[in-house]
């Protein structure tokens, strides 16, 4: 019988390609062969609403809508301090009230955070890598940026209006949860735990052999500058990526509680992590 192949969805951003390089290139042991499916994060978020992929990177905001079908692995996620989405514009704005704000998707954690912070803005949904050009061209008043854009927005002549990570950390004292690796619960607890360990081994391999991963990172990155690529990895890959830990889990619980209280996410009693 032909071996079962598990499809794994993640974004082409350097933090994801860094984490999954070893797993998808046969450098570490895996309980099943893994086939990489690279898509932008909002596409993966939408697919999760259909339960399309058995193993996938998701925004925590999207996870909040599929908690009964998926469970988060303890490894491979994106949480931390100084990692927040930014709101940028061509010039300072007194308020976002009535402003058209380009967003990277309604299922992203960035949009959930902005919805917790502000009301009355008009979201304009576009792919994340189109946001800064739209703002620079004056087609929208502001943009909600994620991923490598955090490091490159000044090149578009834009200014920072708001750092949603700083706001979250100031309000809660907790790290900001951005994204997680989720497994469909129907895979079964044994396989899910084995996959969690495989993801951790993959990240540990990348940390031990960073130069080996670089061609793969550059092949998929929006920004080809090695300086930007490694800044991205250093920012979004940290101790929480190896294991979400007690503090990280507490941050996710707080995010979901705040969103549920505002009616932005549905309630669920399903356990969040393995």
CSV table of C-alpha atoms in Angstrom, one decimal:
chain,number,residue,atom,x,y,z
A,1,UNK,CA,0.0,0.0,0.0
A,2,UNK,CA,1.3,3.4,-0.9
A,3,UNK,CA,2.4,5.5,2.1
A,4,UNK,CA,-0.1,8.2,3.2
A,5,UNK,CA,1.1,11.7,2.5
A,6,UNK,CA,0.0,14.5,4.8
A,7,UNK,CA,-0.6,17.9,3.2
A,8,UNK,CA,0.9,20.8,5.3
A,9,UNK,CA,-0.1,24.3,4.6
A,10,UNK,CA,2.0,27.3,5.5
A,11,UNK,CA,2.8,30.8,4.1
A,12,UNK,CA,5.8,31.7,1.9
A,13,UNK,CA,7.0,34.1,4.6
A,14,UNK,CA,10.5,33.5,6.0
A,15,UNK,CA,9.4,32.5,9.5
A,16,UNK,CA,7.3,29.6,8.1
A,17,UNK,CA,9.7,28.5,5.4
A,18,UNK,CA,12.5,28.5,8.1
A,19,UNK,CA,10.5,26.4,10.5
A,20,UNK,CA,9.3,23.8,7.9
A,21,UNK,CA,12.4,23.6,5.8
A,22,UNK,CA,13.8,20.5,7.5
A,23,UNK,CA,10.4,18.7,7.7
A,24,UNK,CA,9.6,19.2,4.0
A,25,UNK,CA,13.1,18.4,2.8
A,26,UNK,CA,13.6,15.1,4.7
A,27,UNK,CA,16.1,16.4,7.2
A,28,UNK,CA,14.2,15.2,10.2
A,29,UNK,CA,12.0,12.2,11.1
A,30,UNK,CA,8.3,12.5,10.5
A,31,UNK,CA,5.5,10.1,11.3
A,32,UNK,CA,4.2,10.5,7.8
A,33,UNK,CA,5.6,11.9,4.6
A,34,UNK,CA,4.7,15.6,4.3
A,35,UNK,CA,3.7,17.6,1.2
A,36,UNK,CA,4.1,21.4,1.4
A,37,UNK,CA,1.2,23.6,0.3
A,38,UNK,CA,2.4,27.2,0.3
A,39,UNK,CA,-0.3,29.9,0.2
A,40,UNK,CA,-0.9,33.3,1.7
A,41,UNK,CA,-2.2,33.2,5.2
A,42,UNK,CA,-5.7,34.4,4.4
A,43,UNK,CA,-6.1,31.6,1.8
A,44,UNK,CA,-5.1,29.1,4.5
A,45,UNK,CA,-7.5,30.7,6.9
A,46,UNK,CA,-10.4,30.4,4.5
A,47,UNK,CA,-9.5,26.8,3.7
A,48,UNK,CA,-9.6,25.9,7.4
A,49,UNK,CA,-13.2,27.0,7.5
A,50,UNK,CA,-13.8,24.1,5.1
A,51,UNK,CA,-11.4,21.7,6.9
A,52,UNK,CA,-9.5,21.3,3.7
A,53,UNK,CA,-6.0,20.6,5.1
A,54,UNK,CA,-5.1,18.2,7.9
A,55,UNK,CA,-2.1,20.2,9.1
A,56,UNK,CA,-1.9,24.0,8.5
A,57,UNK,CA,-0.6,27.3,9.7
A,58,UNK,CA,-3.5,29.7,10.6
A,59,UNK,CA,-4.0,33.1,12.1
A,60,UNK,CA,-5.2,32.8,15.7
A,61,UNK,CA,-8.3,34.7,14.7
A,62,UNK,CA,-9.2,32.0,12.2
A,63,UNK,CA,-8.4,29.3,14.8
A,64,UNK,CA,-11.1,31.0,17.0
A,65,UNK,CA,-13.6,30.0,14.3
A,66,UNK,CA,-12.6,26.4,13.9
A,67,UNK,CA,-11.7,25.3,17.4
A,68,UNK,CA,-14.1,22.3,17.3
A,69,UNK,CA,-12.4,20.9,14.1
A,70,UNK,CA,-8.7,21.8,14.8
A,71,UNK,CA,-6.3,21.8,17.7
A,72,UNK,CA,-3.1,23.9,18.0
A,73,UNK,CA,0.3,22.2,18.2
A,74,UNK,CA,2.6,23.5,20.9
A,75,UNK,CA,5.4,24.0,18.4
A,76,UNK,CA,5.7,26.1,15.2
A,77,UNK,CA,3.6,29.1,16.1
A,78,UNK,CA,4.2,32.8,16.0
A,79,UNK,CA,3.8,34.6,19.3
A,80,UNK,CA,6.0,37.2,20.9
A,81,UNK,CA,6.7,40.8,21.9
A,82,UNK,CA,7.5,43.4,19.3
A,83,UNK,CA,5.8,41.4,16.6
A,84,UNK,CA,2.6,43.3,16.2
A,85,UNK,CA,0.8,44.3,13.0
A,86,UNK,CA,1.2,48.0,12.1
A,87,UNK,CA,-1.2,50.6,10.8
A,88,UNK,CA,0.6,52.8,8.3
A,89,UNK,CA,-0.4,55.8,6.1
A,90,UNK,CA,1.1,58.5,3.8
A,91,UNK,CA,0.7,61.1,6.6
A,92,UNK,CA,-0.5,61.1,10.2
A,93,UNK,CA,-4.2,60.8,10.7
A,94,UNK,CA,-6.1,62.1,13.7
A,95,UNK,CA,-8.5,59.1,13.7
A,96,UNK,CA,-9.4,56.0,11.7
A,97,UNK,CA,-13.1,56.9,12.0
A,98,UNK,CA,-14.5,56.6,8.4
A,99,UNK,CA,-11.0,55.9,6.9
A,100,UNK,CA,-10.6,53.2,4.3
A,101,UNK,CA,-8.1,50.8,5.7
A,102,UNK,CA,-6.6,48.0,3.5
A,103,UNK,CA,-6.5,44.8,5.5
A,104,UNK,CA,-4.8,41.4,4.7
A,105,UNK,CA,-8.1,39.5,5.3
A,106,UNK,CA,-11.0,39.3,7.7
A,107,UNK,CA,-9.8,36.1,9.2
A,108,UNK,CA,-6.4,37.4,10.2
A,109,UNK,CA,-5.3,38.2,13.7
A,110,UNK,CA,-4.3,41.6,12.5
A,111,UNK,CA,-7.9,42.5,11.6
A,112,UNK,CA,-9.2,41.0,14.8
A,113,UNK,CA,-6.7,43.2,16.8
A,114,UNK,CA,-7.7,46.3,14.9
A,115,UNK,CA,-11.4,45.5,15.4
A,116,UNK,CA,-10.7,45.3,19.1
A,117,UNK,CA,-8.8,48.6,19.1
A,118,UNK,CA,-10.9,50.8,16.8
A,119,UNK,CA,-14.4,51.1,15.4
A,120,UNK,CA,-15.8,53.0,12.5
A,121,UNK,CA,-13.1,52.3,9.9
A,122,UNK,CA,-14.0,50.9,6.5
A,123,UNK,CA,-12.0,47.6,5.8
A,124,UNK,CA,-10.8,47.1,2.2
A,125,UNK,CA,-9.7,43.5,1.9
A,126,UNK,CA,-6.7,42.8,-0.3
A,127,UNK,CA,-3.8,40.4,-0.4
A,128,UNK,CA,-1.2,41.4,2.2
A,129,UNK,CA,1.6,42.2,-0.3
A,130,UNK,CA,-0.7,44.7,-2.1
A,131,UNK,CA,-1.4,46.8,0.9
A,132,UNK,CA,1.5,49.2,0.9
A,133,UNK,CA,1.3,50.0,-2.8
A,134,UNK,CA,-2.4,50.9,-2.4
A,135,UNK,CA,-1.7,53.2,0.5
A,136,UNK,CA,1.3,54.8,-1.3
A,137,UNK,CA,-1.0,55.4,-4.3
A,138,UNK,CA,-3.6,57.1,-2.2
A,139,UNK,CA,-6.3,54.5,-3.0
A,140,UNK,CA,-6.9,54.0,0.7
A,141,UNK,CA,-6.2,56.2,3.7
A,142,UNK,CA,-4.3,53.6,5.7
A,143,UNK,CA,-3.1,50.0,5.6
A,144,UNK,CA,-2.8,47.2,8.1
A,145,UNK,CA,0.5,45.5,7.4
A,146,UNK,CA,2.0,42.2,8.4
A,147,UNK,CA,4.9,39.9,7.7
A,148,UNK,CA,8.0,41.5,6.0
A,149,UNK,CA,6.1,44.8,5.5
A,150,UNK,CA,7.0,45.7,9.1
A,151,UNK,CA,10.6,46.2,7.9
A,152,UNK,CA,10.0,47.8,4.6
A,153,UNK,CA,7.1,50.3,4.8
A,154,UNK,CA,9.4,53.4,5.0
A,155,UNK,CA,10.6,52.5,1.4
A,156,UNK,CA,7.0,53.3,0.3
A,157,UNK,CA,7.1,56.8,1.9
A,158,UNK,CA,4.7,55.6,4.7
A,159,UNK,CA,4.6,56.5,8.3
A,160,UNK,CA,3.5,54.3,11.3
A,161,UNK,CA,0.2,55.3,12.9
A,162,UNK,CA,-0.2,52.4,15.3
A,163,UNK,CA,1.7,49.3,16.5
A,164,UNK,CA,-1.1,46.9,17.6
A,165,UNK,CA,1.5,44.7,19.3
A,166,UNK,CA,2.5,47.5,21.6
A,167,UNK,CA,-1.1,48.3,22.3
A,168,UNK,CA,-1.9,44.6,23.1
A,169,UNK,CA,1.2,44.3,25.4
A,170,UNK,CA,0.4,47.5,27.2
A,171,UNK,CA,-3.2,46.4,27.8
A,172,UNK,CA,-2.5,42.8,28.9
A,173,UNK,CA,1.2,42.4,29.8
A,174,UNK,CA,1.2,39.3,27.6
A,175,UNK,CA,2.9,38.3,24.4
A,176,UNK,CA,0.9,38.8,21.2
A,177,UNK,CA,-0.5,35.6,19.6
A,178,UNK,CA,-0.4,35.8,15.8
A,179,UNK,CA,-0.5,32.4,14.3
A,180,UNK,CA,-0.4,28.7,15.1
A,181,UNK,CA,0.1,25.3,13.5
A,182,UNK,CA,-3.2,23.4,13.6
A,183,UNK,CA,-4.0,19.7,13.2
A,184,UNK,CA,-7.4,18.5,12.4
A,185,UNK,CA,-8.7,16.6,15.4
A,186,UNK,CA,-9.8,13.6,13.3
A,187,UNK,CA,-6.1,12.7,12.8
A,188,UNK,CA,-6.2,11.3,16.4
A,189,UNK,CA,-4.2,12.3,19.4
A,190,UNK,CA,-1.3,9.9,18.8
A,191,UNK,CA,-0.5,11.2,15.3
A,192,UNK,CA,-1.0,14.8,16.3
A,193,UNK,CA,1.5,14.5,19.2
A,194,UNK,CA,4.0,12.8,16.8
A,195,UNK,CA,3.5,15.7,14.3
A,196,UNK,CA,4.0,18.2,17.0
A,197,UNK,CA,7.4,16.6,17.8
A,198,UNK,CA,8.3,16.5,14.1
A,199,UNK,CA,7.6,20.3,13.8
A,200,UNK,CA,9.8,21.0,16.8
A,201,UNK,CA,12.6,18.8,15.4
A,202,UNK,CA,12.3,20.8,12.1
A,203,UNK,CA,12.7,24.1,13.9
A,204,UNK,CA,15.6,22.8,16.0
A,205,UNK,CA,17.3,21.7,12.8
A,206,UNK,CA,16.9,25.1,11.2
A,207,UNK,CA,18.2,26.9,14.2
A,208,UNK,CA,21.3,24.6,14.1
A,209,UNK,CA,21.8,25.0,10.3
A,210,UNK,CA,20.4,28.4,9.4
A,211,UNK,CA,22.6,28.9,6.3
A,212,UNK,CA,21.3,25.7,4.8
A,213,UNK,CA,17.7,27.1,4.9
A,214,UNK,CA,18.5,30.4,3.1
A,215,UNK,CA,18.0,29.3,-0.5
A,216,UNK,CA,14.6,28.0,0.4
A,217,UNK,CA,13.7,31.1,2.2
A,218,UNK,CA,14.8,33.3,-0.7
A,219,UNK,CA,12.9,31.2,-3.2
A,220,UNK,CA,9.6,32.2,-1.6
A,221,UNK,CA,10.2,35.5,0.2
A,222,UNK,CA,8.6,38.7,-1.0
A,223,UNK,CA,11.7,40.7,0.0
A,224,UNK,CA,14.9,39.1,-1.3
A,225,UNK,CA,17.3,41.2,0.9
A,226,UNK,CA,19.0,38.7,3.2
A,227,UNK,CA,19.0,41.4,5.9
A,228,UNK,CA,15.2,41.6,5.8
A,229,UNK,CA,14.9,37.9,5.6
A,230,UNK,CA,16.9,37.3,8.8
A,231,UNK,CA,15.3,40.2,10.6
A,232,UNK,CA,12.0,38.6,9.8
A,233,UNK,CA,13.1,35.2,11.2
A,234,UNK,CA,14.6,36.8,14.3
A,235,UNK,CA,11.4,38.7,15.0
A,236,UNK,CA,8.9,35.9,14.5
A,237,UNK,CA,10.8,32.8,15.5
A,238,UNK,CA,11.5,32.6,19.2
A,239,UNK,CA,11.1,30.5,22.3
A,240,UNK,CA,7.3,30.5,21.8
A,241,UNK,CA,7.9,28.8,18.4
A,242,UNK,CA,9.5,25.9,20.1
A,243,UNK,CA,6.8,25.6,22.7
A,244,UNK,CA,3.9,28.0,23.3
A,245,UNK,CA,4.4,27.5,27.0
A,246,UNK,CA,2.1,28.6,29.8
A,247,UNK,CA,2.5,32.3,29.1
A,248,UNK,CA,1.7,31.9,25.4
A,249,UNK,CA,-1.3,29.7,26.1
A,250,UNK,CA,-2.6,32.4,28.6
A,251,UNK,CA,-2.2,35.0,25.9
A,252,UNK,CA,-4.3,33.0,23.4
A,253,UNK,CA,-7.0,32.5,26.0
A,254,UNK,CA,-7.0,36.2,26.7
A,255,UNK,CA,-7.3,37.1,23.0
A,256,UNK,CA,-10.2,34.7,22.5
A,257,UNK,CA,-12.0,35.9,25.7
A,258,UNK,CA,-11.7,39.6,24.6
A,259,UNK,CA,-12.9,38.7,21.1
A,260,UNK,CA,-15.8,36.6,22.4
A,261,UNK,CA,-16.9,39.3,24.7
A,262,UNK,CA,-17.2,41.7,21.8
A,263,UNK,CA,-19.0,39.2,19.6
A,264,UNK,CA,-16.0,38.9,17.2
A,265,UNK,CA,-15.5,35.2,17.7
A,266,UNK,CA,-17.9,32.4,18.6
A,267,UNK,CA,-17.5,30.7,22.0
A,268,UNK,CA,-16.1,27.1,22.2
A,269,UNK,CA,-15.3,24.7,25.0
A,270,UNK,CA,-12.7,22.7,22.9
A,271,UNK,CA,-9.2,22.5,24.4
A,272,UNK,CA,-6.9,25.0,22.6
A,273,UNK,CA,-3.7,23.0,22.7
A,274,UNK,CA,-2.5,19.4,22.9
